[in-house]
Amino acid sequence: MQRNLSHLASEEYDILVVGAGIYGACAARDAALRGLKVAIIDKGDFGSATSQNSLKIIHGGLRYLQQADVIRMRESIRERRTLMKIAPQFVHPLSCIMPTYGHLTKGREALFIGLLINDIIGFDRNRLEDPEKHLPRGRTIPKKKVVELLPGIATEGLTGGAIWYDCQTHNSERLLLSFLLAAAAEGARAANYVEATGFLTRGRRVIGVAAIDRISGEKFELRARVVLTTTGPWVGNLLGRLGTRPRGSPLRLSSAINLVTRSLIGGYATGISSRAGLIEEDAFVRRGSRLYFIAPWRSVSLVGTAYAPYEGDPDSYRVTEREITDLIAEIDRAYPAGGLTRADVKAVHAGLLPMDKVSRRTGEVILSKRYCLIDHRTHDGWDGLISVLGVKYTTARAVAEKAVDIALRKLGSAFVTSRSDEAPIYGGRIPRFDDFLAAAVHGRPEGISPESMTHLVYHYGSRYPDILSYVQREPALANPLPGQKYVIGAEVVHAVREEMALTLADCVLRRTELGSAGDPGEACLAACANLMARERGWDHARREKEIREAEAVYIPRV
Ligand SMILES: Cc1cc2nc3c(=O)[nH]c(=O)nc-3n(C[C@H](O)[C@H](O)[C@H](O)COP(=O)(O)OP(=O)(O)OC[C@H]3O[C@@H](n4cnc5c(N)ncnc54)[C@H](O)[C@@H]3O)c2cc1C
């Protein structure tokens, strides 16, 4: 996948996707798989906004049972299975546990019934060839077992626990990138750091966008028969330039924050409830969700999610130190045995999500539950324009498919059925994951440790030979980077040459797993910057600037 803007601007596309978060990436791939001429741009790096900040849970929507929302549950269950099938290297089963207190709606008996219904609704969840992807039935467990699994959990009123299974992705950034790489393999053109600054119109028809290269400052136009905006929290900003906006606007946004901490609970993703009433009146998380998750992820824990209304421009959003300390205090109250302190926080994942309202009764943010898919011809009379505003990473592919269905109708071409729920994404050609992994580790070349080989399979799937090809030419690239156990130099070179990593932060946060779970350290950043400098021809000053900017990612606003 190469960034070539003159090439990009030289054609008229069937569909131009503006915004390469997970929704845009899925739409670009879906459209390219149907034989459309596709381009996709993002004003930052691919997947550098909301999609980079997910809790990484690919979930079947057990929580929607509370609203008896079977349709949404079915959609989530189907997409969870689809992702396991098309992206088997990234999406793996996750065991989840929730302690139960009392005997009422959140008691063990109620959860027993809930899990039973969940299994009935998800009757076809295991229609997959690979046994590694099969999710066992949910079950309840006695109090004694809960205390064993979650040492230090509050025991007052504890009646037992519920165990169920969802999925998790160990690398949501590479999962997204692999959708884009798959789109590119089908002929889609992609460019990061290209912003749509306005629309090109003819009468009441959108015929493309005015764009700016955020690297060189050069302005140009991109023409397309259909423009699809998948700009996440920026949806209002871009559509505003056309004098329109999504129905129900002004769009209300909530911040959403997760902490990456030292490992707090191993084995199970754990749902814990905070104890309301103990929080100071003006505390940030008072307005947030009271159910938190502590999920094991790589060798750390992901802790969250705290929500609060956000009214500023999405570009200005930065997490504050106060928000971090409030969330720590809240988690500490909910699970004192974890002993969480500020020193345990290695990174913060934060983004903006559409919200419906703030509950007057509880002060909690009520997030939007439904995605928004707009055909602007019927919405506000603008033809050639479709907009999507998603609410979950899990269901992005399905929503993107619907958006491309509309685009096809607009194009007036023969209807081609989507194959995006069948075709493997980049590196996804793996019929049985465990067998594939074992064979790759067994047949690894000299100089690659079993741990690095395992890591390569989990991150590049069936395309791991792409990475090994660099090692053949330059054996030193098989060495893990300083302070790292598995990530090798060849991944950095590949990121620059084939995956459009333009900055050190692109490489550290979104092409490799070096920095997404915390600061990888000075020596690692320096080694990574050296490799990038060699590839990109950076001078000393540029290299230093890149290191400073990558380090700044880990410093919250005061
Ligand atoms: C903390 C947190 C935890 C979450 N946990 C989960 C979870 O566990 N499971 C789950 O399923 N979901 C989860 N979500 C929700 C999920 O992450 C989002 O629904 C999803 O990532 C939204 O994707 P998107 O593509 O719509 O938006 P984004 O990822 O924000 O993508 C929009 C893109 O558009 C680009 N853009 C904007 N304007 C322009 C322009 N003018 N020109 C070009 N490009 C532009 C932006 O740069 C951005 O990259 C979580 C969200 C957060 C914040």
Coordinates of C-alpha atoms and ligand atoms in Angstrom, one line a residue:
M1 CA 0.0 0.0 0.0
Q2 CA 1.8 3.1 -1.2
R3 CA 1.0 6.8 -0.7
N4 CA 0.9 8.4 -4.1
L5 CA -1.2 11.6 -4.1
S6 CA -0.9 12.4 -7.8
H7 CA -2.0 8.9 -8.6
L8 CA -4.8 9.3 -6.1
A9 CA -6.0 12.6 -7.6
S10 CA -5.8 11.4 -11.2
E11 CA -9.0 9.4 -11.4
E12 CA -12.7 9.7 -10.7
Y13 CA -13.8 7.0 -8.2
D14 CA -17.1 5.1 -7.9
I15 CA -16.8 5.7 -4.2
L16 CA -14.6 8.0 -2.1
V17 CA -14.5 7.2 1.6
V18 CA -13.6 10.1 3.9
G19 CA -12.3 8.9 7.3
A20 CA -10.3 5.8 7.8
G21 CA -11.4 4.6 11.2
I22 CA -12.9 1.1 11.5
Y23 CA -16.1 2.2 9.7
G24 CA -14.2 3.7 6.7
A25 CA -11.7 0.8 6.5
C26 CA -14.6 -1.7 6.4
A27 CA -16.5 0.3 3.8
A28 CA -13.4 0.6 1.5
R29 CA -12.8 -3.1 1.6
D30 CA -16.5 -4.0 1.1
A31 CA -16.8 -1.7 -1.9
A32 CA -13.4 -2.9 -3.4
L33 CA -14.5 -6.5 -3.0
R34 CA -17.6 -5.7 -5.0
G35 CA -15.4 -4.5 -7.9
L36 CA -16.0 -0.7 -7.3
K37 CA -13.2 1.8 -7.9
V38 CA -12.5 3.0 -4.4
A39 CA -10.4 5.7 -2.7
I40 CA -10.1 6.3 1.1
I41 CA -8.5 9.2 2.9
D42 CA -7.9 10.2 6.5
K43 CA -6.8 13.5 7.9
G44 CA -4.6 11.8 10.4
D45 CA -3.1 8.4 10.3
F46 CA -5.3 5.4 9.6
G47 CA -7.3 4.5 12.7
S48 CA -5.7 7.1 14.8
A49 CA -8.9 8.5 16.4
T50 CA -11.8 6.7 18.2
S51 CA -10.9 3.3 16.7
Q52 CA -7.5 3.4 18.4
N53 CA -9.1 3.7 21.7
S54 CA -11.4 0.7 21.9
L55 CA -11.5 -1.6 25.0
K56 CA -10.7 -4.2 22.3
I57 CA -13.8 -6.3 23.2
I58 CA -15.6 -7.8 20.2
H59 CA -18.7 -8.5 21.9
G60 CA -22.0 -10.4 21.5
G61 CA -24.0 -7.7 23.2
L62 CA -25.0 -9.5 26.4
R63 CA -25.6 -6.1 28.0
Y64 CA -28.4 -5.4 25.4
L65 CA -30.4 -8.1 27.1
Q66 CA -31.3 -5.5 29.7
Q67 CA -33.2 -3.6 27.1
A68 CA -34.4 -6.9 25.5
D69 CA -32.8 -5.7 22.3
V70 CA -32.6 -9.0 20.5
I71 CA -32.0 -7.4 17.1
R72 CA -28.9 -5.7 18.3
M73 CA -27.7 -8.8 20.1
R74 CA -28.1 -10.9 16.9
E75 CA -26.2 -8.4 14.9
S76 CA -23.3 -8.3 17.5
I77 CA -23.2 -12.1 17.8
R78 CA -23.1 -12.5 14.0
E79 CA -20.4 -9.9 13.6
R80 CA -18.3 -11.5 16.4
R81 CA -18.4 -14.8 14.6
T82 CA -17.7 -13.0 11.2
L83 CA -14.6 -11.3 12.6
M84 CA -13.3 -14.6 14.1
K85 CA -13.7 -16.1 10.6
I86 CA -12.3 -13.3 8.4
A87 CA -9.7 -12.1 10.9
P88 CA -8.7 -15.2 12.8
Q89 CA -5.3 -13.9 13.8
F90 CA -6.7 -11.0 15.6
V91 CA -10.0 -12.1 17.2
H92 CA -9.9 -14.7 20.0
P93 CA -12.2 -15.9 22.7
L94 CA -12.2 -14.1 26.0
S95 CA -13.5 -15.4 29.3
C96 CA -15.6 -12.9 31.3
I97 CA -16.8 -12.9 34.8
M98 CA -19.2 -10.8 36.9
P99 CA -19.7 -11.2 40.6
T100 CA -23.3 -11.2 41.6
Y101 CA -24.7 -9.5 44.7
G102 CA -28.1 -10.2 46.4
H103 CA -30.9 -12.0 44.7
L104 CA -32.7 -9.3 42.7
T105 CA -32.1 -8.2 39.1
K106 CA -28.4 -8.3 39.4
G107 CA -28.4 -11.5 41.5
R108 CA -27.1 -14.9 40.5
E109 CA -30.5 -16.3 39.6
A110 CA -31.3 -13.4 37.2
L111 CA -27.9 -13.8 35.6
F112 CA -28.5 -17.5 35.2
I113 CA -31.6 -16.8 33.2
G114 CA -29.8 -14.0 31.3
L115 CA -27.0 -16.3 30.3
L116 CA -29.4 -19.0 29.2
I117 CA -31.3 -16.6 27.0
N118 CA -28.0 -15.3 25.7
D119 CA -27.0 -18.8 24.6
I120 CA -30.3 -19.3 23.0
I121 CA -30.1 -16.1 21.0
G122 CA -26.5 -17.0 20.1
F123 CA -27.4 -20.5 19.1
D124 CA -25.3 -20.3 15.9
R125 CA -22.3 -18.5 17.5
N126 CA -20.1 -21.5 16.9
R127 CA -20.8 -22.1 13.2
L128 CA -17.1 -21.9 12.5
E129 CA -14.8 -24.7 11.4
D130 CA -12.0 -23.7 13.8
P131 CA -12.5 -25.2 17.3
E132 CA -10.2 -22.5 18.8
K133 CA -13.0 -20.0 18.0
H134 CA -15.8 -21.9 19.7
L135 CA -17.4 -20.1 22.7
P136 CA -18.6 -22.3 25.6
R137 CA -22.0 -21.7 27.2
G138 CA -22.4 -19.2 30.0
R139 CA -22.8 -20.5 33.5
T140 CA -23.1 -19.3 37.1
I141 CA -20.6 -20.2 39.8
P142 CA -20.8 -20.3 43.6
K143 CA -19.5 -17.6 45.9
K144 CA -16.5 -19.7 46.9
K145 CA -15.3 -20.0 43.3
V146 CA -15.7 -16.3 42.7
V147 CA -13.5 -15.5 45.7
E148 CA -10.9 -18.0 44.4
L149 CA -10.9 -16.4 40.9
L150 CA -11.1 -12.8 42.0
P151 CA -9.0 -12.6 45.2
G152 CA -9.9 -9.6 47.3
I153 CA -13.4 -9.0 45.7
A154 CA -15.9 -7.5 48.1
T155 CA -17.7 -10.4 49.8
E156 CA -20.5 -8.5 51.6
G157 CA -23.8 -9.6 49.9
L158 CA -21.8 -11.7 47.4
T159 CA -24.0 -14.6 46.1
G160 CA -21.9 -16.0 43.3
G161 CA -20.8 -15.1 39.9
A162 CA -21.6 -15.4 36.2
I163 CA -19.2 -16.6 33.6
W164 CA -19.6 -16.0 29.8
Y165 CA -17.5 -15.8 26.7
D166 CA -16.9 -12.9 24.3
C167 CA -13.9 -12.1 22.1
Q168 CA -11.1 -9.7 22.3
T169 CA -8.6 -8.4 19.8
H170 CA -5.0 -8.0 21.0
N171 CA -4.4 -5.4 18.3
S172 CA -7.4 -3.3 17.1
E173 CA -5.0 -1.0 15.2
R174 CA -3.5 -3.7 13.0
L175 CA -7.0 -5.3 12.6
L176 CA -8.2 -2.0 11.1
L177 CA -5.1 -1.7 9.0
S178 CA -5.6 -5.2 7.7
F179 CA -9.0 -4.2 6.4
L180 CA -7.3 -1.4 4.6
L181 CA -4.5 -3.6 3.2
A182 CA -7.2 -6.0 2.0
A183 CA -9.0 -3.1 0.3
A184 CA -5.7 -2.0 -1.3
A185 CA -5.1 -5.6 -2.5
E186 CA -8.5 -5.3 -4.3
G187 CA -7.4 -2.1 -6.0
A188 CA -8.5 0.6 -3.5
R189 CA -6.3 3.6 -3.2
A190 CA -5.6 4.9 0.2
A191 CA -3.8 7.9 1.7
N192 CA -3.3 9.0 5.3
Y193 CA -2.8 12.7 6.3
V194 CA -5.2 13.9 3.6
E195 CA -8.1 16.0 4.9
A196 CA -11.3 16.7 3.1
T197 CA -11.8 20.4 3.6
G198 CA -15.1 20.8 1.7
F199 CA -17.3 19.2 -0.9
L200 CA -17.2 19.6 -4.7
T201 CA -20.8 20.1 -5.9
R202 CA -22.8 20.4 -9.1
G203 CA -26.3 21.6 -8.4
R204 CA -27.6 19.5 -5.5
R205 CA -25.1 16.8 -6.2
V206 CA -21.8 16.0 -4.4
I207 CA -19.2 15.1 -7.0
G208 CA -16.1 14.9 -4.8
V209 CA -14.1 16.7 -2.1
A210 CA -11.6 19.5 -1.9
A211 CA -8.6 18.0 -0.1
I212 CA -5.3 19.1 1.5
D213 CA -2.2 17.0 2.0
R214 CA -1.4 17.7 5.7
I215 CA 2.2 16.8 5.1
S216 CA 3.1 19.2 2.3
G217 CA 0.2 21.6 2.5
E218 CA -0.7 21.0 -1.1
K219 CA -4.4 21.4 -2.1
F220 CA -6.1 19.2 -4.6
E221 CA -9.5 17.8 -5.6
L222 CA -10.8 14.2 -5.5
R223 CA -13.7 13.3 -7.7
A224 CA -16.1 10.5 -7.1
R225 CA -19.6 9.5 -8.1
V226 CA -20.5 8.8 -4.5
V227 CA -18.8 10.2 -1.4
L228 CA -19.2 8.3 1.9
T229 CA -18.3 10.1 5.1
T230 CA -17.2 7.9 8.0
T231 CA -15.7 10.7 10.0
G232 CA -16.8 9.5 13.5
P233 CA -17.0 12.4 16.0
W234 CA -16.2 14.9 13.2
V235 CA -19.3 14.1 11.3
G236 CA -20.8 17.5 12.1
N237 CA -17.7 19.4 11.2
L238 CA -17.5 18.0 7.6
L239 CA -21.2 18.0 6.8
G240 CA -21.5 21.5 8.3
R241 CA -19.4 22.7 5.3
L242 CA -22.3 21.6 3.1
G243 CA -24.8 23.4 5.3
T244 CA -26.3 20.1 6.5
R245 CA -26.0 17.8 9.5
P246 CA -27.2 14.4 10.7
R247 CA -30.8 14.3 11.9
G248 CA -31.2 15.0 15.6
S249 CA -28.2 17.4 15.5
P250 CA -26.4 19.1 17.0
L251 CA -24.6 15.9 17.6
R252 CA -23.8 15.3 21.3
L253 CA -20.6 13.7 22.2
S254 CA -19.3 11.9 25.3
S255 CA -15.6 11.3 26.1
A256 CA -14.8 7.7 26.8
I257 CA -11.6 6.7 28.8
N258 CA -9.8 3.5 29.4
L259 CA -6.6 3.1 31.4
V260 CA -3.8 0.7 30.5
T261 CA -2.5 -0.5 33.9
R262 CA -0.2 -3.1 35.3
S263 CA -2.1 -6.5 35.4
L264 CA -4.8 -6.2 38.0
I265 CA -6.8 -9.4 37.4
G266 CA -5.5 -12.2 35.3
G267 CA -7.4 -14.7 33.2
Y268 CA -10.9 -13.1 33.1
A269 CA -12.3 -9.9 31.9
T270 CA -14.1 -8.8 35.1
G271 CA -17.2 -6.6 35.4
I272 CA -17.2 -4.6 38.6
S273 CA -19.7 -2.1 39.9
S274 CA -18.5 1.1 41.6
R275 CA -20.2 2.2 44.8
A276 CA -22.1 5.3 44.0
G277 CA -22.5 7.9 46.7
L278 CA -18.8 7.7 47.8
I279 CA -17.8 10.0 45.0
E280 CA -17.2 13.7 45.4
E281 CA -19.9 15.9 44.0
D282 CA -17.8 17.4 41.2
A283 CA -15.8 14.3 40.4
F284 CA -15.5 13.6 36.7
V285 CA -16.6 10.0 36.9
R286 CA -19.7 10.8 38.9
R287 CA -21.4 11.4 35.6
G288 CA -19.9 8.3 34.1
S289 CA -20.9 4.6 33.8
R290 CA -20.9 2.8 37.1
L291 CA -20.1 -0.6 35.6
Y292 CA -16.5 -1.0 34.8
F293 CA -14.4 -3.7 33.2
I294 CA -11.0 -4.8 34.0
A295 CA -9.8 -6.9 31.0
P296 CA -6.6 -8.7 30.7
W297 CA -4.8 -7.6 27.5
R298 CA -1.3 -8.6 26.4
S299 CA 0.6 -8.5 29.8
V300 CA -1.4 -5.6 31.2
S301 CA -5.0 -4.7 32.1
L302 CA -7.4 -2.5 30.3
V303 CA -9.6 -0.7 32.8
G304 CA -12.7 1.4 32.0
T305 CA -14.8 2.8 30.6
A306 CA -15.6 6.2 32.1
Y307 CA -17.9 8.6 30.2
A308 CA -18.5 12.3 30.4
P309 CA -20.3 14.8 28.1
Y310 CA -17.9 16.7 25.8
E311 CA -18.9 19.9 24.2
G312 CA -15.8 21.2 22.5
D313 CA -14.4 20.6 19.0
P314 CA -13.3 17.0 18.5
D315 CA -9.9 18.3 17.4
S316 CA -9.3 19.9 20.8
Y317 CA -10.2 16.8 22.8
R318 CA -7.4 15.7 25.2
V319 CA -7.7 13.6 28.3
T320 CA -6.8 15.5 31.4
E321 CA -4.8 14.4 34.5
R322 CA -8.0 15.0 36.6
E323 CA -10.0 12.5 34.5
I324 CA -7.3 9.9 35.0
T325 CA -7.1 10.4 38.8
D326 CA -10.9 10.4 39.1
L327 CA -11.2 7.1 37.3
I328 CA -8.4 5.6 39.4
A329 CA -10.2 6.6 42.5
E330 CA -13.5 5.1 41.2
I331 CA -11.8 1.8 40.3
D332 CA -10.0 1.7 43.6
R333 CA -13.4 2.0 45.4
A334 CA -14.9 -0.7 43.3
Y335 CA -12.0 -3.1 43.6
P336 CA -9.7 -2.0 46.5
A337 CA -7.8 -5.3 46.4
G338 CA -6.4 -4.2 43.0
G339 CA -4.5 -1.3 44.8
L340 CA -4.5 0.8 41.7
T341 CA -2.4 3.9 41.9
R342 CA -1.4 6.6 39.4
A343 CA 2.1 4.9 39.1
D344 CA 0.3 1.8 37.7
V345 CA -1.1 3.7 34.7
K346 CA 1.0 3.0 31.6
A347 CA -1.1 4.7 29.0
V348 CA -4.6 6.1 28.5
H349 CA -6.9 5.3 25.6
A350 CA -9.5 8.0 25.2
G351 CA -12.0 9.0 22.4
L352 CA -15.3 10.5 21.7
L353 CA -18.6 8.7 21.1
P354 CA -22.1 9.8 20.1
M355 CA -24.4 10.1 23.1
D356 CA -28.1 10.6 23.4
K357 CA -28.4 12.4 26.8
V358 CA -27.3 12.6 30.4
S359 CA -29.7 10.8 32.7
R360 CA -31.4 13.3 34.9
R361 CA -31.9 10.6 37.6
T362 CA -28.4 9.1 37.8
G363 CA -26.3 11.7 36.1
E364 CA -24.9 8.9 33.8
V365 CA -24.1 9.4 30.1
I366 CA -26.5 7.5 27.9
L367 CA -24.6 6.6 24.8
S368 CA -26.3 6.4 21.4
K369 CA -27.3 2.8 20.9
R370 CA -28.0 2.8 17.2
Y371 CA -25.7 3.6 14.3
C372 CA -26.8 6.3 12.0
L373 CA -26.7 5.7 8.2
I374 CA -27.8 8.6 6.1
D375 CA -28.6 8.7 2.4
H376 CA -28.5 12.5 2.0
R377 CA -30.7 12.5 -1.1
T378 CA -33.7 11.6 1.1
H379 CA -32.3 13.3 4.2
D380 CA -31.6 16.8 2.9
G381 CA -31.7 16.6 -0.9
W382 CA -27.9 16.2 -1.5
D383 CA -27.4 13.4 -4.0
G384 CA -24.1 11.4 -4.2
L385 CA -23.5 11.6 -0.5
I386 CA -23.9 9.0 2.2
S387 CA -22.8 9.4 5.9
V388 CA -22.3 6.8 8.6
L389 CA -21.9 7.4 12.3
G390 CA -21.2 4.1 14.1
V391 CA -21.4 3.3 17.8
K392 CA -19.3 0.1 18.1
Y393 CA -16.1 -1.3 16.6
T394 CA -17.7 -4.8 16.7
T395 CA -20.4 -4.0 14.2
A396 CA -18.6 -1.8 11.8
R397 CA -18.3 -4.3 9.0
A398 CA -22.1 -4.9 8.9
V399 CA -22.9 -1.2 8.9
A400 CA -20.3 -0.6 6.2
E401 CA -21.9 -3.3 4.1
K402 CA -25.3 -1.5 4.3
A403 CA -23.7 1.8 3.3
V404 CA -22.1 0.2 0.2
D405 CA -25.5 -1.3 -0.7
I406 CA -26.9 2.2 -0.8
A407 CA -23.9 3.4 -2.8
L408 CA -24.4 0.6 -5.4
R409 CA -28.0 1.7 -5.8
K410 CA -26.9 5.3 -6.4
L411 CA -24.3 4.2 -8.9
G412 CA -27.1 2.5 -10.8
S413 CA -24.8 -0.5 -11.5
A414 CA -25.9 -4.1 -11.3
F415 CA -26.2 -5.2 -7.7
V416 CA -23.2 -7.2 -6.5
T417 CA -23.7 -9.1 -3.2
S418 CA -21.2 -8.3 -0.5
R419 CA -18.4 -10.8 0.2
S420 CA -17.0 -8.9 3.1
D421 CA -18.3 -11.4 5.6
E422 CA -16.6 -14.3 3.8
A423 CA -13.4 -13.1 2.3
P424 CA -10.4 -13.2 4.7
I425 CA -8.8 -9.9 5.5
Y426 CA -5.1 -9.4 4.9
G427 CA -3.3 -12.4 6.6
G428 CA -6.6 -14.0 7.4
R429 CA -6.2 -17.2 5.4
I430 CA -6.0 -19.5 8.3
P431 CA -8.4 -22.4 8.5
R432 CA -7.4 -23.6 12.0
F433 CA -5.5 -21.1 14.1
D434 CA -3.7 -23.4 16.6
D435 CA -2.5 -25.8 13.9
F436 CA -1.3 -22.9 11.8
L437 CA 0.6 -21.3 14.7
A438 CA 2.2 -24.6 15.7
A439 CA 3.4 -25.2 12.1
A440 CA 4.8 -21.7 11.8
V441 CA 6.7 -21.9 15.1
H442 CA 8.0 -25.3 14.1
G443 CA 9.2 -24.2 10.7
R444 CA 10.6 -20.8 11.8
P445 CA 13.9 -19.8 10.2
E446 CA 17.1 -19.5 12.1
G447 CA 17.4 -16.4 14.2
I448 CA 13.7 -16.0 14.9
S449 CA 12.7 -17.1 18.4
P450 CA 9.5 -19.1 19.0
E451 CA 8.1 -16.0 20.9
S452 CA 8.8 -13.7 17.9
M453 CA 7.3 -16.2 15.5
T454 CA 4.2 -16.5 17.6
H455 CA 4.0 -12.7 17.8
L456 CA 4.3 -12.5 14.0
V457 CA 1.5 -15.0 13.4
Y458 CA -0.8 -13.0 15.8
H459 CA 0.0 -9.8 14.0
Y460 CA 0.4 -10.7 10.3
G461 CA -1.4 -14.0 10.2
S462 CA -0.8 -15.9 7.0
R463 CA 1.2 -13.0 5.7
Y464 CA 4.0 -13.4 8.2
P465 CA 6.4 -14.5 5.4
D466 CA 6.2 -10.8 4.2
I467 CA 8.1 -9.9 7.4
L468 CA 10.5 -12.8 7.3
S469 CA 11.6 -11.7 3.7
Y470 CA 13.4 -8.7 5.2
V471 CA 15.2 -10.9 7.6
Q472 CA 16.5 -13.1 4.8
R473 CA 18.1 -10.0 3.2
E474 CA 19.3 -8.4 6.5
P475 CA 19.6 -10.9 9.3
A476 CA 20.0 -8.2 12.0
L477 CA 16.3 -7.3 11.4
A478 CA 15.4 -10.5 13.2
N479 CA 16.6 -9.0 16.5
P480 CA 13.9 -7.7 19.0
L481 CA 14.1 -4.0 19.4
P482 CA 15.7 -2.7 22.7
G483 CA 13.6 -3.6 25.8
Q484 CA 11.2 -5.7 23.7
K485 CA 10.8 -9.5 23.8
Y486 CA 9.1 -10.1 20.4
V487 CA 8.8 -7.1 18.2
I488 CA 11.6 -7.2 15.6
G489 CA 13.2 -4.6 13.4
A490 CA 11.8 -6.1 10.2
E491 CA 8.3 -4.9 11.3
V492 CA 9.4 -1.3 11.4
V493 CA 11.0 -1.5 7.9
H494 CA 7.8 -3.2 6.6
A495 CA 5.6 -0.5 8.2
V496 CA 7.5 2.2 6.3
R497 CA 7.8 0.4 3.0
E498 CA 4.4 -1.3 2.7
E499 CA 2.1 0.2 5.3
M500 CA 2.4 4.0 4.9
A501 CA 3.9 4.7 8.4
L502 CA 5.0 8.3 7.9
T503 CA 5.8 9.2 11.5
L504 CA 7.4 7.5 14.4
A505 CA 4.1 7.6 16.3
D506 CA 2.4 5.8 13.3
C507 CA 4.9 3.0 13.6
V508 CA 5.0 2.8 17.4
L509 CA 1.2 3.1 18.1
R510 CA -0.5 1.7 15.0
R511 CA 1.8 -0.5 12.9
T512 CA 3.6 -2.4 15.6
E513 CA 2.5 -3.1 19.2
L514 CA 5.5 -1.2 20.6
G515 CA 3.7 1.7 22.2
S516 CA 0.0 1.0 22.4
A517 CA 0.3 -0.5 25.9
G518 CA 2.6 2.1 27.3
D519 CA 5.8 4.1 26.6
P520 CA 8.3 1.6 25.0
G521 CA 11.2 3.5 26.5
E522 CA 13.9 5.8 25.2
A523 CA 16.2 3.1 23.7
C524 CA 13.4 1.4 21.8
L525 CA 12.1 4.8 20.4
A526 CA 15.6 5.7 19.4
A527 CA 16.2 2.3 17.6
C528 CA 12.8 2.5 15.9
A529 CA 13.6 6.1 14.8
N530 CA 17.0 5.0 13.4
L531 CA 15.4 2.4 11.2
M532 CA 12.7 4.9 10.1
A533 CA 15.4 7.6 9.4
R534 CA 17.3 5.1 7.3
E535 CA 14.2 4.3 5.3
R536 CA 12.8 7.8 5.0
G537 CA 16.1 9.8 4.8
W538 CA 15.4 11.8 7.9
D539 CA 18.2 14.0 9.2
H540 CA 19.2 14.4 12.8
A541 CA 16.7 17.2 13.6
R542 CA 13.8 15.3 12.1
R543 CA 14.7 12.2 14.0
E544 CA 14.8 14.1 17.3
K545 CA 11.5 15.8 16.5
E546 CA 9.8 12.4 15.8
I547 CA 11.1 11.1 19.1
R548 CA 9.8 14.1 21.0
E549 CA 6.4 13.8 19.4
A550 CA 6.1 10.1 20.1
E551 CA 7.0 10.6 23.7
A552 CA 4.4 13.4 24.1
V553 CA 1.6 10.9 23.4
Y554 CA 2.1 9.6 26.9
I555 CA 1.7 13.0 28.7
P556 CA -1.9 13.9 29.6
R557 CA -3.1 17.5 29.8
V558 CA -2.8 19.0 33.3
Ligands
LIG1 C1 -12.5 4.3 25.2 C2 -13.4 3.5 24.2 C3 -13.6 2.2 24.3 C4 -14.4 1.4 23.4 N1 -14.5 0.1 23.5 C5 -15.2 -0.6 22.5 C6 -15.2 -2.0 22.6 O1 -14.6 -2.6 23.5 N2 -15.9 -2.7 21.6 C7 -16.5 -2.0 20.6 O2 -17.1 -2.7 19.7 N3 -16.4 -0.7 20.5 C8 -15.8 0.0 21.4 N4 -15.7 1.4 21.4 C9 -16.4 2.1 20.3 C10 -15.6 2.1 19.0 O3 -14.2 2.3 19.2 C11 -16.1 3.2 18.0 O4 -17.5 3.0 17.8 C12 -15.5 3.1 16.6 O5 -14.1 3.0 16.7 C13 -15.8 4.3 15.8 O6 -15.2 4.2 14.6 P1 -15.3 5.3 13.4 O7 -14.6 4.8 12.2 O8 -16.7 5.7 13.3 O9 -14.6 6.6 14.0 P2 -13.1 7.0 14.1 O10 -12.2 5.9 14.5 O11 -13.0 8.2 14.9 O12 -12.7 7.4 12.6 C14 -13.1 8.6 12.0 C15 -11.9 9.0 11.1 O13 -12.3 10.1 10.3 C16 -11.2 11.0 10.2 N5 -11.6 12.3 9.7 C17 -12.4 13.2 10.4 N6 -12.7 14.2 9.6 C18 -12.0 14.1 8.4 C19 -11.9 14.8 7.3 N7 -12.4 16.0 7.1 N8 -11.1 14.4 6.2 C20 -10.5 13.1 6.3 N9 -10.6 12.4 7.5 C21 -11.4 12.8 8.5 C22 -10.5 11.0 11.5 O14 -9.2 11.4 11.5 C23 -10.7 9.6 12.0 O15 -9.6 8.7 11.8 C24 -14.9 2.1 22.3 C25 -14.7 3.5 22.1 C26 -13.9 4.2 23.0 C27 -13.6 5.6 22.8

